[in-house]
Coordinates of C-alpha atoms and ligand atoms in Angstrom, one line a residue:
M1 CA 37.6 -4.6 43.2
R2 CA 35.6 -1.7 44.7
L3 CA 36.4 -2.7 48.3
L4 CA 40.1 -3.3 47.6
M5 CA 40.6 0.0 45.7
D6 CA 38.2 2.4 47.4
I7 CA 38.2 1.1 51.0
H8 CA 41.7 -0.5 51.2
G9 CA 43.6 1.8 48.9
V10 CA 45.0 -1.0 46.7
P11 CA 46.0 0.0 43.2
W12 CA 44.0 -1.4 40.2
N13 CA 46.6 -4.0 39.0
V14 CA 47.0 -5.5 42.5
A15 CA 43.3 -5.4 43.2
W16 CA 42.6 -7.2 39.8
K17 CA 45.2 -9.8 40.6
I18 CA 43.7 -10.6 44.0
T19 CA 40.2 -10.6 42.5
R20 CA 41.1 -12.9 39.7
A21 CA 42.9 -15.3 42.1
T22 CA 39.9 -15.3 44.4
M23 CA 36.8 -15.7 42.2
A24 CA 35.5 -19.0 40.9
Y25 CA 32.3 -19.2 38.8
T26 CA 29.9 -22.1 38.8
N27 CA 27.3 -22.0 36.0
H28 CA 24.0 -23.7 36.8
T29 CA 22.0 -23.6 33.6
L30 CA 22.3 -23.0 29.8
L31 CA 18.8 -21.5 29.5
P32 CA 19.2 -17.9 28.3
E33 CA 16.6 -16.5 30.7
A34 CA 18.8 -17.4 33.6
L35 CA 21.9 -15.5 32.3
E36 CA 21.3 -12.1 33.6
K37 CA 21.8 -8.9 31.5
W38 CA 21.6 -5.6 33.2
S39 CA 21.0 -2.3 31.5
V40 CA 24.0 0.0 31.6
T41 CA 21.9 3.1 32.1
L42 CA 20.2 1.5 35.1
M43 CA 23.5 0.5 36.6
Q44 CA 25.0 3.9 35.9
R45 CA 22.1 5.4 37.9
L46 CA 22.1 3.0 40.8
L47 CA 25.7 1.7 41.0
P48 CA 27.9 4.3 39.1
R49 CA 31.2 3.3 40.7
I50 CA 30.6 -0.4 40.0
M51 CA 29.7 0.4 36.4
D52 CA 33.0 2.4 36.0
I53 CA 34.9 -0.6 37.3
I54 CA 33.1 -3.0 34.9
F55 CA 34.0 -0.7 32.0
G56 CA 37.6 -0.7 33.1
I57 CA 37.7 -4.5 33.4
N58 CA 36.2 -4.8 29.9
A59 CA 38.6 -2.3 28.3
N60 CA 41.6 -4.5 29.6
F61 CA 39.8 -7.7 28.5
M62 CA 39.1 -6.4 25.0
A63 CA 42.8 -5.5 24.6
E64 CA 43.7 -9.1 25.7
V65 CA 41.3 -10.6 23.1
A66 CA 42.6 -8.3 20.4
M67 CA 46.1 -9.3 21.1
H68 CA 45.1 -13.0 21.0
W69 CA 43.0 -12.7 17.8
P70 CA 44.2 -9.6 15.9
G71 CA 41.7 -8.2 13.5
Q72 CA 38.7 -10.3 14.6
G73 CA 36.1 -7.6 15.4
E74 CA 33.3 -10.1 15.5
R75 CA 35.0 -12.0 18.3
L76 CA 35.4 -8.8 20.3
R77 CA 31.7 -8.0 19.9
S78 CA 30.6 -11.5 20.9
M79 CA 33.0 -11.8 23.9
S80 CA 32.6 -8.3 25.3
I81 CA 31.1 -7.9 28.8
I82 CA 29.0 -5.1 27.3
E83 CA 26.3 -6.2 24.8
E84 CA 25.8 -3.4 22.2
G85 CA 22.6 -2.7 20.2
G86 CA 19.2 -2.0 21.7
G87 CA 20.8 -0.1 24.5
Q88 CA 24.0 -1.4 26.3
H89 CA 23.7 -4.3 28.7
V90 CA 26.2 -5.9 31.1
R91 CA 26.5 -9.7 30.4
M92 CA 26.9 -11.0 33.9
A93 CA 28.1 -14.4 32.8
H94 CA 30.9 -12.8 30.7
L95 CA 31.9 -10.7 33.7
A96 CA 32.1 -13.9 35.8
L97 CA 34.1 -15.7 33.1
V98 CA 36.6 -12.8 32.9
A99 CA 37.0 -12.3 36.6
S100 CA 37.3 -15.9 37.7
F101 CA 40.3 -18.3 37.7
S102 CA 37.9 -21.3 37.5
V103 CA 34.7 -21.9 35.6
N104 CA 32.7 -25.1 36.0
G105 CA 29.4 -26.8 35.0
V106 CA 27.5 -29.2 37.2
A107 CA 27.5 -32.4 35.1
Q108 CA 29.8 -33.8 32.5
L109 CA 27.4 -33.0 29.6
H110 CA 26.6 -29.6 30.9
T111 CA 30.3 -28.7 31.2
Q112 CA 31.0 -30.0 27.7
L113 CA 28.1 -28.0 26.3
L114 CA 29.4 -24.8 28.0
Q115 CA 32.8 -25.4 26.4
Q116 CA 31.4 -26.2 22.9
G117 CA 28.5 -23.7 22.9
L118 CA 27.7 -20.9 25.2
F119 CA 31.3 -20.1 26.3
R120 CA 33.1 -21.5 23.3
D121 CA 35.3 -18.4 22.7
F122 CA 36.2 -18.2 26.3
Y123 CA 37.2 -21.9 26.3
E124 CA 39.4 -21.3 23.3
L125 CA 41.1 -18.4 25.1
W126 CA 41.4 -20.0 28.6
P127 CA 41.0 -23.8 28.3
H128 CA 42.8 -24.2 31.7
K129 CA 40.0 -22.3 33.6
F130 CA 37.3 -24.9 32.7
N131 CA 36.4 -27.9 34.8
N132 CA 33.4 -30.1 35.8
K133 CA 31.9 -30.7 39.2
T134 CA 29.0 -33.1 39.0
N135 CA 26.4 -32.1 41.6
G136 CA 25.5 -34.3 44.5
V137 CA 22.9 -34.5 47.3
T138 CA 23.6 -35.0 51.0
P139 CA 23.1 -38.6 52.1
R140 CA 22.4 -37.4 55.7
R141 CA 19.2 -35.7 54.6
W142 CA 18.3 -37.7 51.5
L143 CA 18.8 -41.3 52.9
A144 CA 19.7 -41.5 56.5
G145 CA 17.3 -38.7 57.6
C146 CA 14.3 -39.1 55.3
N147 CA 14.3 -42.9 55.1
P148 CA 15.3 -44.3 58.5
E149 CA 13.8 -47.8 57.8
L150 CA 15.9 -48.2 54.6
A151 CA 18.9 -46.7 56.4
H152 CA 18.6 -49.2 59.2
L153 CA 18.4 -52.1 56.8
I154 CA 21.5 -50.9 54.9
T155 CA 23.4 -50.3 58.1
E156 CA 22.5 -53.8 59.4
V157 CA 24.2 -55.5 56.4
I158 CA 27.1 -53.1 55.5
G159 CA 27.7 -51.1 58.7
K160 CA 27.2 -47.3 59.1
G161 CA 30.3 -46.2 57.2
W162 CA 28.1 -45.3 54.1
I163 CA 26.7 -42.3 55.9
T164 CA 29.9 -40.4 55.6
D165 CA 31.4 -42.4 52.7
L166 CA 28.6 -43.1 50.3
S167 CA 30.7 -45.2 47.9
Q168 CA 30.4 -47.9 50.5
L169 CA 26.8 -48.5 49.3
K170 CA 28.5 -50.6 46.6
K171 CA 28.7 -53.3 49.3
L172 CA 24.9 -53.7 48.9
E173 CA 25.3 -55.2 45.4
P174 CA 25.6 -58.9 46.4
Y175 CA 22.5 -58.5 48.6
A176 CA 20.5 -58.0 45.4
N177 CA 20.8 -61.8 45.0
D178 CA 19.5 -62.5 48.5
V179 CA 15.8 -63.4 48.6
N180 CA 15.4 -62.5 52.2
F181 CA 17.1 -59.1 51.8
R182 CA 15.0 -58.4 48.7
N183 CA 11.8 -59.1 50.6
R184 CA 12.8 -56.8 53.4
W185 CA 13.7 -54.1 50.8
R186 CA 10.4 -54.5 49.1
N187 CA 8.4 -54.3 52.4
I188 CA 10.2 -51.0 53.3
K189 CA 9.3 -49.5 49.9
Q190 CA 5.7 -50.7 50.3
S191 CA 5.3 -49.1 53.8
A192 CA 6.8 -45.8 52.4
K193 CA 4.1 -45.9 49.7
E194 CA 1.4 -46.6 52.2
R195 CA 2.6 -43.7 54.4
L196 CA 2.5 -41.4 51.3
V197 CA -1.0 -42.6 50.6
T198 CA -2.2 -41.8 54.1
Y199 CA -0.5 -38.4 54.0
K200 CA -2.1 -37.5 50.7
K201 CA -5.5 -38.7 51.9
S202 CA -5.2 -36.5 54.9
Q203 CA -4.5 -33.5 52.6
H204 CA -7.2 -34.4 50.1
D205 CA -10.9 -33.8 50.9
G206 CA -12.2 -37.3 51.4
D207 CA -12.8 -39.4 48.4
L208 CA -9.3 -39.9 47.0
Q209 CA -8.6 -43.6 46.0
L210 CA -4.9 -44.5 45.9
N211 CA -3.7 -48.0 45.5
A212 CA -0.4 -48.6 47.3
D213 CA 0.2 -51.8 45.2
A214 CA 0.3 -49.7 42.0
L215 CA 3.5 -48.6 40.4
F216 CA 4.4 -45.2 41.9
D217 CA 5.5 -43.2 38.9
V218 CA 6.9 -39.9 40.2
Q219 CA 7.8 -36.6 38.5
V220 CA 8.6 -33.8 41.1
K221 CA 10.5 -30.7 40.0
R222 CA 9.8 -27.1 39.1
I223 CA 7.2 -26.9 36.4
H224 CA 9.0 -25.9 33.1
E225 CA 8.5 -26.7 29.5
Y226 CA 12.0 -28.1 29.1
K227 CA 11.3 -30.6 31.9
R228 CA 8.4 -31.8 29.8
Q229 CA 5.7 -32.6 32.4
L230 CA 3.5 -32.5 29.2
L231 CA 5.2 -35.6 27.8
N232 CA 4.4 -37.4 31.0
V233 CA 0.7 -36.3 30.7
L234 CA 0.6 -37.4 27.1
H235 CA 1.7 -40.9 28.3
V236 CA -1.0 -40.8 31.0
I237 CA -3.7 -39.9 28.4
H238 CA -2.3 -42.8 26.2
L239 CA -2.8 -45.2 29.1
Y240 CA -6.3 -43.8 29.7
D241 CA -7.1 -44.3 26.0
R242 CA -5.9 -47.9 26.2
I243 CA -8.2 -48.5 29.2
K244 CA -11.2 -46.9 27.4
R245 CA -10.7 -49.1 24.3
G246 CA -10.2 -52.2 26.4
D247 CA -6.6 -52.8 25.7
T248 CA -5.8 -53.9 29.3
H249 CA -4.3 -57.4 28.9
N250 CA -1.6 -57.9 31.6
W251 CA -2.3 -54.4 32.9
V252 CA 0.1 -52.8 35.4
S253 CA -1.7 -50.4 37.7
R254 CA 0.0 -47.0 38.0
C255 CA -0.3 -44.1 40.2
V256 CA 1.3 -41.1 38.5
L257 CA 2.3 -38.3 40.8
I258 CA 3.4 -35.0 39.4
G259 CA 4.5 -32.2 41.8
G260 CA 6.1 -28.8 41.4
K261 CA 5.7 -25.0 41.5
A262 CA 5.4 -22.6 38.6
A263 CA 7.3 -19.3 38.7
P264 CA 4.7 -16.5 39.3
G265 CA 5.1 -14.9 35.8
Y266 CA 5.3 -18.2 33.8
L267 CA 1.8 -18.4 32.3
M268 CA 2.5 -21.6 30.3
A269 CA 3.8 -23.4 33.5
K270 CA 0.6 -22.5 35.3
K271 CA -1.5 -23.8 32.4
I272 CA 0.5 -27.1 32.6
I273 CA -0.6 -27.4 36.3
K274 CA -4.2 -26.6 35.3
F275 CA -4.0 -29.3 32.5
I276 CA -2.6 -31.9 34.9
N277 CA -5.5 -31.2 37.4
N278 CA -8.1 -31.4 34.6
V279 CA -6.8 -34.7 33.2
S280 CA -6.6 -36.0 36.8
N281 CA -10.3 -35.1 37.4
V282 CA -11.5 -36.9 34.3
I283 CA -9.3 -40.0 34.9
N284 CA -9.8 -40.4 38.6
S285 CA -13.6 -40.1 38.5
D286 CA -14.1 -42.7 35.7
P287 CA -15.3 -46.0 37.2
Q288 CA -14.0 -47.9 34.2
V289 CA -10.5 -46.7 35.0
G290 CA -10.8 -47.6 38.7
D291 CA -7.4 -48.2 40.3
K292 CA -5.7 -49.2 37.0
L293 CA -4.6 -45.6 36.6
T294 CA -4.5 -42.6 39.0
L295 CA -3.1 -39.2 38.2
L296 CA -2.4 -36.8 41.1
F297 CA -1.0 -33.3 41.2
L298 CA 1.0 -32.7 44.4
P299 CA 0.6 -29.1 45.4
D300 CA 3.1 -27.2 47.6
Y301 CA 6.1 -29.2 46.4
R302 CA 9.0 -28.4 48.7
V303 CA 12.0 -30.1 50.4
S304 CA 9.8 -31.4 53.3
A305 CA 7.4 -32.9 50.7
M306 CA 10.3 -34.4 48.8
E307 CA 11.6 -36.1 51.9
K308 CA 8.3 -38.1 52.0
I309 CA 7.9 -38.5 48.3
C310 CA 11.4 -39.9 47.4
T311 CA 11.1 -42.8 49.8
A312 CA 7.8 -43.9 48.1
A313 CA 8.8 -43.7 44.4
D314 CA 9.2 -46.8 42.2
L315 CA 9.9 -44.9 39.0
S316 CA 11.8 -41.6 38.7
E317 CA 10.8 -39.4 35.7
Q318 CA 13.8 -37.5 34.3
I319 CA 12.5 -36.7 30.9
S320 CA 13.9 -33.3 30.0
T321 CA 14.8 -32.4 26.4
A322 CA 18.4 -33.6 26.0
G323 CA 20.9 -30.7 26.5
K324 CA 18.6 -28.6 28.7
E325 CA 18.8 -30.0 32.3
A326 CA 22.2 -28.8 33.6
S327 CA 22.4 -31.6 36.2
G328 CA 19.3 -32.4 38.1
T329 CA 19.5 -33.4 41.8
G330 CA 15.9 -34.9 42.2
N331 CA 17.2 -37.7 40.0
M332 CA 19.9 -38.4 42.6
K333 CA 17.5 -38.3 45.7
L334 CA 15.1 -40.7 44.0
M335 CA 17.9 -43.1 42.9
M336 CA 19.4 -43.2 46.4
N337 CA 16.0 -44.3 47.8
G338 CA 15.7 -47.1 45.3
A339 CA 13.7 -45.6 42.5
I340 CA 14.6 -46.6 38.9
T341 CA 15.0 -43.8 36.4
I342 CA 13.2 -43.4 33.1
G343 CA 15.2 -40.7 31.4
T344 CA 16.8 -39.0 28.5
L345 CA 20.6 -38.6 28.0
D346 CA 20.6 -35.3 29.8
G347 CA 22.4 -33.7 32.8
A348 CA 23.5 -36.2 35.5
N349 CA 21.1 -38.8 34.1
I350 CA 24.0 -39.8 31.8
E351 CA 26.3 -40.4 34.8
I352 CA 23.5 -42.1 36.8
R353 CA 23.2 -44.6 33.9
E354 CA 26.9 -45.1 33.7
E355 CA 27.0 -45.9 37.4
V356 CA 24.0 -48.2 37.5
G357 CA 24.4 -49.8 34.1
D358 CA 22.1 -49.8 31.1
D359 CA 20.0 -52.8 32.4
N360 CA 18.9 -50.8 35.5
F361 CA 17.9 -47.6 33.7
F362 CA 15.0 -47.0 31.2
L363 CA 16.6 -44.9 28.5
F364 CA 14.7 -43.1 25.7
G365 CA 14.7 -40.1 23.5
L366 CA 16.9 -38.2 21.1
T367 CA 20.4 -37.3 22.2
E368 CA 21.5 -33.6 22.5
E369 CA 23.3 -33.9 19.1
Q370 CA 20.2 -35.5 17.5
I371 CA 18.0 -32.7 19.0
V372 CA 20.2 -30.0 17.4
A373 CA 20.3 -31.8 14.1
R374 CA 16.5 -32.4 14.0
R375 CA 15.7 -28.8 14.8
N376 CA 16.0 -27.6 11.2
H377 CA 13.5 -30.2 9.9
Y378 CA 11.2 -30.9 12.9
D379 CA 7.7 -31.7 11.7
P380 CA 5.5 -32.6 14.7
L381 CA 2.3 -32.8 12.5
A382 CA 3.9 -35.4 10.3
I383 CA 4.9 -37.4 13.4
I384 CA 1.4 -37.2 14.8
D385 CA 0.0 -38.3 11.4
M386 CA 2.2 -41.4 11.4
D387 CA 1.5 -42.6 15.0
D388 CA -2.0 -43.9 15.8
D389 CA -1.6 -43.8 19.5
L390 CA -0.3 -40.2 19.4
Q391 CA -3.1 -39.2 17.1
R392 CA -5.7 -40.5 19.5
V393 CA -4.1 -38.7 22.4
I394 CA -4.0 -35.4 20.6
H395 CA -7.6 -35.9 19.4
L396 CA -8.8 -36.4 22.9
I397 CA -7.2 -33.2 24.0
E398 CA -8.3 -31.2 21.0
S399 CA -11.9 -32.5 21.4
S400 CA -12.0 -30.7 24.8
H401 CA -12.4 -34.0 26.6
F402 CA -10.4 -32.5 29.5
N403 CA -12.0 -29.0 29.4
Q404 CA -15.6 -29.6 28.5
F405 CA -16.9 -26.5 30.3
E406 CA -13.8 -24.4 29.8
P407 CA -13.5 -23.9 26.1
H408 CA -10.1 -23.1 24.5
I409 CA -8.2 -22.9 27.8
F410 CA -5.6 -25.4 26.5
D411 CA -5.3 -24.1 22.9
D412 CA -1.9 -22.5 23.3
L413 CA -0.6 -25.5 25.2
I414 CA -1.7 -27.7 22.3
N415 CA -0.2 -25.3 19.8
S416 CA 3.1 -25.2 21.6
I417 CA 3.7 -28.9 21.2
K418 CA 2.4 -29.0 17.6
C419 CA 4.6 -26.1 16.5
P420 CA 7.6 -27.0 14.3
H421 CA 9.6 -24.4 16.3
D422 CA 8.8 -26.1 19.7
P423 CA 12.2 -25.7 21.4
W424 CA 11.5 -28.7 23.7
M425 CA 10.5 -31.1 20.9
T426 CA 8.0 -33.0 23.0
I427 CA 6.4 -34.8 20.1
A428 CA 9.8 -36.0 18.8
D429 CA 10.3 -38.2 21.9
F430 CA 6.7 -39.5 22.3
R431 CA 7.1 -42.9 20.6
S432 CA 10.4 -43.7 22.2
Y433 CA 9.0 -42.6 25.6
I434 CA 5.9 -44.8 25.3
D435 CA 8.1 -47.8 24.3
A436 CA 10.3 -47.2 27.3
Q437 CA 7.2 -47.1 29.6
K438 CA 6.2 -50.5 28.2
R439 CA 9.6 -51.8 29.2
V440 CA 8.9 -50.3 32.7
E441 CA 5.7 -52.3 32.9
D442 CA 7.4 -55.6 31.8
A443 CA 10.0 -55.0 34.5
Y444 CA 7.5 -54.1 37.2
R445 CA 5.4 -57.2 36.6
D446 CA 8.3 -59.3 37.8
K447 CA 8.5 -57.9 41.4
D448 CA 11.6 -59.8 42.2
H449 CA 13.4 -58.4 39.2
W450 CA 12.2 -54.9 40.0
T451 CA 13.4 -55.1 43.6
R452 CA 16.8 -56.3 42.4
M453 CA 17.0 -53.2 40.1
S454 CA 15.9 -51.0 43.0
I455 CA 18.7 -52.3 45.3
L456 CA 21.3 -51.9 42.5
N457 CA 20.2 -48.3 42.0
C458 CA 20.7 -47.5 45.6
A459 CA 24.0 -49.5 45.7
N460 CA 25.4 -47.5 42.8
S461 CA 24.3 -44.0 43.9
G462 CA 27.5 -43.4 45.9
K463 CA 29.0 -41.0 43.3
F464 CA 26.1 -38.6 43.9
S465 CA 26.9 -37.6 47.4
T466 CA 27.7 -34.0 48.0
D467 CA 30.8 -35.2 50.0
R468 CA 32.3 -36.3 46.7
T469 CA 31.3 -33.1 45.0
I470 CA 32.7 -30.9 47.8
N471 CA 35.9 -32.8 47.9
E472 CA 36.4 -32.2 44.2
Y473 CA 35.7 -28.5 44.6
N474 CA 38.3 -28.4 47.3
N475 CA 40.9 -30.4 45.6
D476 CA 40.6 -28.5 42.3
I477 CA 39.4 -25.0 43.2
W478 CA 39.3 -24.0 46.8
K479 CA 42.5 -25.8 48.1
L480 CA 41.4 -25.5 51.7
T481 CA 42.8 -27.7 54.5
P482 CA 40.1 -30.0 55.7
Q483 CA 39.4 -29.8 59.4
P484 CA 38.5 -32.9 61.3
V485 CA 34.9 -32.9 62.6
K486 CA 34.8 -32.8 66.4
H487 CA 31.9 -35.0 67.7
K488 CA 30.4 -33.9 71.0
Ligands
PLP1 C1 15.7 -31.7 44.7 C2 14.7 -30.6 44.6 C3 14.6 -29.9 43.4 C4 15.4 -30.1 42.2 O1 14.8 -31.1 41.4 P1 15.2 -31.4 39.9 O2 14.4 -32.7 39.6 O3 16.7 -31.7 39.9 O4 14.8 -30.3 39.1 C5 13.7 -28.8 43.3 N1 12.8 -28.6 44.4 C6 12.9 -29.3 45.5 C7 11.9 -29.0 46.6 C8 13.8 -30.4 45.7 O5 13.8 -31.1 46.8

């Protein structure tokens, strides 16, 4: 608007028409901390002309809302680009909604929640603006590039068309029934696990024992309470507790890998990292545990680390509180490389499960609707009271078993999950998660069955290519003419 009017001399109405026909808004999260609000006084000082234009846009917008809903002052207040009270603030998401011809979320559930929740009024006013574009990942990096052995095997049996048309992976499905193919698939996963072990040993100082025959249980993503790395650790402590009390009949050895960075100012996230490391130290140095269970924190998580990790994962942990993960893309990278998901009905997990089928996905946890309904009467202490396994886990943590020489460092972490107002409701999903992990063990004991599931996960990951995503953006929003790629 500023460039069109002030630099190119276009009048307001024309500039607004061009702007509104040009801008498209993709929302990436529902978490309020990611929806920016900027102080009007700050903007008036630093960007006075921009602030003038925003006021102008808002005045016109408020007139439009008033015409659509006469006499509804509350609606004007809640939809306004300017938030009143406690000093005025510019709601950047509202500005984007008003100025764009298209608004999209990044997975079906996320888009549905935008329409019913955060942007409900805007959806009522402009339903035609809203659309979904489920995220994807590029198969060039996340399969062909990072996993050349698996890529060669796939190409050998179905040709190389999958690299630019990932839906062709579906042709792998019949090979899930081929013993010889399954053995080759399993050997490739095994050598990826061994490579990751060697890489980790070279990073670690010396004495790290990692068993490449164990189930590689992987959760790699930014550290955040909604992603519930803590739920994962509660399960690890439960397994440790089972070993300590001798409940190890038919044991499936596990190597639990948790990786991720915490934002610099996010104290709770840093405490979660400290907690993972402390639990890891206790478990990994206990001779009674041996290689039945290993917990490892992977520092310095980044794309180049994920390129190694995703090839070696057996199990993909996607355990966020339902309704909080907009899409997730780590889930797609891991699926593409033959990991099986244990997950909640959140973000793109829902679509992953639709593609691969319920038999090849370990589902657990409350749904988004159940989470909302439960909030009013959530009583974690009562849940702990009723669940012996959970009681033992909480007792171990509260007895300072993992912080013997660092008193009270995990107090606020414990309090956060025991609080009835815990927004992430970790305790609510504990039992269901533990039961799903038991089903994981049953499945992993039958190596042939597991490998079949692994192949089917890869075979049904075609939807999660960015090629599909980008084509949808272009067909529905950008309307550009595709140019043929010229190969040199
Ligand atoms: C894929 C990826 C992410 C996103 O992971 P989610 O599990 O979807 O949150 C974050 N960081 C890195 C380095 C990644 O490769």
